Amino acid sequence: EDQVTQSPEALRLQEGESSSLNCSYTVSGLRGLFWYRQDPGKGPEFLFTLYSAGEEKEKERLKATLTKKESFLHITAPKPEDSATYLCAVQPLIQGAQKLVFGQGTRLTINP
Amino acid sequence: DAGVIQSPRHEVTEMGQEVTLRCKPISGHNSLFWYRQTMMRGLELLIYFNNNVPIDDSGMPEDRFSAKMPNASFSTLKIQPSEPRDSAVYFCASSPIQGSNQPQHFGDGTRLSIL
């Protein structure tokens, strides 16, 4: 069964304190791994797609990396506006399938 | 550009009542997805459509749930009769069908409370 586990469940950092969020996955075959950001009362907002081990994507203070078993979301010198829940999802490599399997998310709080 | 539009944003109703949630996908997107989010189970796919045709409804919890997509710009998720355990946030998402690994874009959800 396809499964995604994110850790930690919650993380509290001081402004400027860099850290990483983890997404471990088991899937029969990986079409893509997606990172989303979700603010309270809002829908998930797309951040990155990673397709193969070794790939990296960056956007402002965020960098996502991918191995064969896990993905990391690195946050460098975060600001209070980076506070949100970060969701990881995998898309299994099944012919014609577009479904996403989501992890439970990491709730990130950046204190000023 | 308009994103995915869902209505209503909030719905409070009594157990046994019929509930209809609505979604307008992004123009030009051919795939539409319905998700449910709860604290216990996180974000789960209920059903998705390609070109208005249901492709995978294996996540629909039971016969009380039904979804339709009568045209490319409108979809509904109906619960009849509703039960308290259906309380959750329901999200609709859409994506282009070309390149099946295109990211899904989400609406802001409908927060449903069944009393």
Coordinates of C-alpha atoms in Angstrom, one line a residue:
Chain A
E1 CA 0.0 0.0 0.0
D2 CA 1.3 3.5 -0.9
Q3 CA 2.1 5.4 2.2
V4 CA 3.6 8.8 3.2
T5 CA 4.9 9.7 6.6
Q6 CA 6.0 13.2 7.6
S7 CA 8.1 14.3 10.5
P8 CA 8.1 16.0 12.8
E9 CA 4.3 16.6 13.3
A10 CA 5.0 20.1 14.5
L11 CA 8.1 22.3 14.6
R12 CA 8.7 25.6 16.3
L13 CA 11.6 27.8 15.2
Q14 CA 13.0 31.2 15.8
E15 CA 13.2 33.6 12.9
G16 CA 16.4 32.9 11.0
E17 CA 16.8 29.4 12.5
S18 CA 17.2 27.0 9.5
S19 CA 15.8 23.5 9.6
S20 CA 14.5 20.6 7.5
L21 CA 11.2 18.7 7.3
N22 CA 11.1 15.1 6.3
C23 CA 8.8 13.1 4.1
S24 CA 9.3 9.3 3.9
Y25 CA 7.4 7.3 1.4
T26 CA 6.7 3.8 0.2
V27 CA 5.2 3.4 -3.2
S28 CA 5.3 0.7 -5.9
G29 CA 6.6 3.2 -8.4
L30 CA 7.0 7.0 -8.2
R31 CA 5.6 9.3 -10.9
G32 CA 6.2 12.4 -8.8
L33 CA 6.5 13.8 -5.3
F34 CA 4.7 17.0 -4.5
W35 CA 5.1 19.6 -1.8
Y36 CA 2.3 21.9 -0.8
R37 CA 1.9 24.7 1.8
Q38 CA -1.4 25.1 3.6
D39 CA -2.4 28.1 5.6
P40 CA -5.3 28.0 8.1
G41 CA -8.7 28.1 6.4
K42 CA -7.2 27.8 3.0
G43 CA -6.6 25.0 0.5
P44 CA -3.1 23.5 -0.2
E45 CA -0.9 25.7 -2.3
F46 CA 1.5 24.0 -4.7
L47 CA 5.2 24.5 -4.1
F48 CA 7.3 21.9 -5.9
T49 CA 7.3 18.7 -8.0
L50 CA 10.2 16.3 -7.9
Y51 CA 10.4 13.3 -10.3
S52 CA 13.7 11.4 -9.7
A53 CA 16.2 10.8 -7.0
G54 CA 18.9 13.5 -6.8
E55 CA 16.6 16.2 -8.1
E56 CA 16.4 19.5 -6.2
K57 CA 14.1 22.5 -6.6
E58 CA 14.3 25.9 -4.9
K59 CA 12.0 28.8 -4.3
E60 CA 13.0 31.7 -2.1
R61 CA 13.9 30.3 1.3
L62 CA 12.7 26.7 0.5
K63 CA 14.6 23.9 -1.1
A64 CA 13.2 20.4 -1.8
T65 CA 15.3 17.3 -2.4
L66 CA 14.5 13.8 -3.3
T67 CA 16.0 10.3 -2.7
K68 CA 14.6 6.9 -3.4
K69 CA 12.9 6.7 0.0
E70 CA 12.4 10.2 1.2
S71 CA 12.2 13.9 0.5
F72 CA 13.4 16.9 2.5
L73 CA 12.1 20.4 2.6
H74 CA 14.9 22.7 3.8
I75 CA 14.0 26.1 5.1
T76 CA 16.8 28.6 5.3
A77 CA 16.6 31.7 7.5
P78 CA 12.8 31.4 7.8
K79 CA 10.5 34.4 8.5
P80 CA 7.2 34.5 10.4
E81 CA 5.3 34.4 7.1
D82 CA 6.7 30.9 6.4
S83 CA 4.5 29.6 9.2
A84 CA 2.1 27.1 7.7
T85 CA 1.4 23.4 7.5
Y86 CA 3.6 21.7 4.8
L87 CA 2.2 18.7 3.1
C88 CA 4.0 16.1 1.1
A89 CA 2.2 13.8 -1.5
V90 CA 3.3 11.1 -3.8
Q91 CA 1.7 10.2 -7.2
P92 CA 2.1 6.4 -7.8
L93 CA 3.3 5.2 -11.2
I94 CA 0.2 3.5 -12.3
Q95 CA -0.9 3.7 -15.9
G96 CA -3.3 6.7 -16.3
A97 CA -3.5 7.3 -12.5
Q98 CA -3.4 10.9 -11.2
K99 CA -4.3 10.3 -7.6
L100 CA -2.1 11.8 -4.9
V101 CA -1.5 10.1 -1.5
F102 CA -0.8 12.8 1.2
G103 CA 1.1 12.7 4.4
Q104 CA -0.3 14.2 7.6
G105 CA 1.7 17.3 7.3
T106 CA 4.2 19.2 9.4
R107 CA 2.9 22.3 11.2
L108 CA 5.7 24.9 11.2
T109 CA 5.7 27.9 13.4
I110 CA 8.3 30.7 13.0
N111 CA 8.5 33.0 16.0
P112 CA 9.8 36.6 15.5
Chain B
D1 CA -6.6 34.4 -13.0
A2 CA -9.5 32.8 -11.1
G3 CA -8.6 29.7 -9.2
V4 CA -10.8 26.8 -8.2
I5 CA -14.0 28.1 -6.7
Q6 CA -16.0 26.2 -4.1
S7 CA -19.3 27.0 -2.5
P8 CA -20.5 27.2 0.1
R9 CA -17.5 28.0 2.2
H10 CA -19.3 26.9 5.4
E11 CA -22.3 24.6 5.8
V12 CA -23.9 23.6 9.1
T13 CA -26.8 21.2 8.9
E14 CA -28.6 18.6 10.9
M15 CA -28.1 14.9 10.6
G16 CA -30.2 13.3 7.9
Q17 CA -30.3 16.3 5.7
E18 CA -29.0 16.3 2.1
V19 CA -25.8 18.3 1.5
T20 CA -24.6 19.5 -1.9
L21 CA -21.1 20.9 -2.3
R22 CA -20.2 22.8 -5.5
C23 CA -17.0 23.3 -7.4
K24 CA -15.9 25.3 -10.5
P25 CA -12.4 24.2 -11.8
I26 CA -9.8 26.4 -13.4
S27 CA -10.8 27.1 -17.0
G28 CA -9.0 24.8 -19.3
H29 CA -8.3 22.1 -16.7
N30 CA -9.6 18.7 -17.7
S31 CA -9.1 16.8 -14.4
L32 CA -11.1 17.5 -11.3
F33 CA -10.6 15.9 -7.8
W34 CA -12.6 15.8 -4.6
Y35 CA -10.8 15.4 -1.3
R36 CA -11.8 15.3 2.3
Q37 CA -9.6 16.6 5.2
T38 CA -9.9 15.6 8.8
M39 CA -7.6 15.8 11.8
M40 CA -7.5 12.0 12.1
R41 CA -7.1 10.9 8.5
G42 CA -5.5 14.0 6.8
L43 CA -6.3 14.7 3.2
E44 CA -7.9 11.8 1.3
L45 CA -8.9 11.5 -2.3
L46 CA -12.6 10.7 -2.7
I47 CA -13.1 10.7 -6.5
Y48 CA -11.6 12.2 -9.6
F49 CA -12.8 13.0 -13.2
N50 CA -11.1 13.3 -16.5
N51 CA -13.0 15.1 -19.2
N52 CA -16.1 14.9 -17.0
V53 CA -15.9 11.1 -16.7
P54 CA -15.4 9.5 -13.3
I55 CA -12.1 7.6 -13.3
D56 CA -11.5 6.5 -9.8
D57 CA -14.2 6.6 -7.0
S58 CA -12.5 4.0 -4.7
G59 CA -12.2 6.7 -2.0
M60 CA -15.9 7.4 -1.8
P61 CA -16.8 6.2 1.7
E62 CA -20.2 4.7 1.1
D63 CA -23.3 4.9 -1.0
R64 CA -24.5 8.1 0.8
F65 CA -21.8 9.9 -1.2
S66 CA -22.2 10.7 -4.9
A67 CA -20.4 13.1 -7.3
K68 CA -21.3 14.4 -10.7
M69 CA -19.6 16.5 -13.4
P70 CA -22.3 17.5 -15.9
N71 CA -19.9 19.8 -17.8
A72 CA -16.3 21.0 -17.9
S73 CA -16.9 23.9 -15.6
F74 CA -19.0 22.5 -12.8
S75 CA -19.0 19.5 -10.3
T76 CA -21.1 18.6 -7.3
L77 CA -20.5 16.3 -4.3
K78 CA -23.7 15.2 -2.6
I79 CA -24.2 13.5 0.7
Q80 CA -27.6 12.0 1.4
P81 CA -28.4 11.4 4.2
S82 CA -25.7 13.2 6.1
E83 CA -24.2 11.9 9.4
P84 CA -22.1 13.6 12.1
R85 CA -19.0 11.6 11.0
D86 CA -19.2 13.3 7.6
S87 CA -18.0 16.6 9.3
A88 CA -14.8 17.6 7.6
V89 CA -13.3 20.1 5.2
Y90 CA -14.0 19.1 1.6
F91 CA -11.6 20.3 -1.1
C92 CA -11.9 20.4 -4.8
A93 CA -8.8 20.5 -7.0
S94 CA -8.2 20.7 -10.7
S95 CA -5.3 20.1 -13.1
P96 CA -4.5 19.9 -16.8
I97 CA -4.9 16.4 -18.2
Q98 CA -1.9 16.7 -20.5
G99 CA 1.1 15.4 -18.6
S100 CA -0.6 13.4 -15.9
N101 CA 1.9 14.5 -13.3
Q102 CA 0.8 18.1 -13.5
P103 CA 0.2 19.7 -10.1
Q104 CA -3.3 19.9 -8.7
H105 CA -4.6 23.3 -7.7
F106 CA -6.9 23.4 -4.8
G107 CA -9.9 25.6 -3.8
D108 CA -10.3 27.0 -0.3
G109 CA -12.7 24.2 0.7
T110 CA -16.1 23.8 2.2
R111 CA -16.1 23.4 6.0
L112 CA -19.0 21.0 6.7
S113 CA -20.5 20.5 10.1
I114 CA -23.3 17.9 10.6
L115 CA -25.0 18.3 14.0

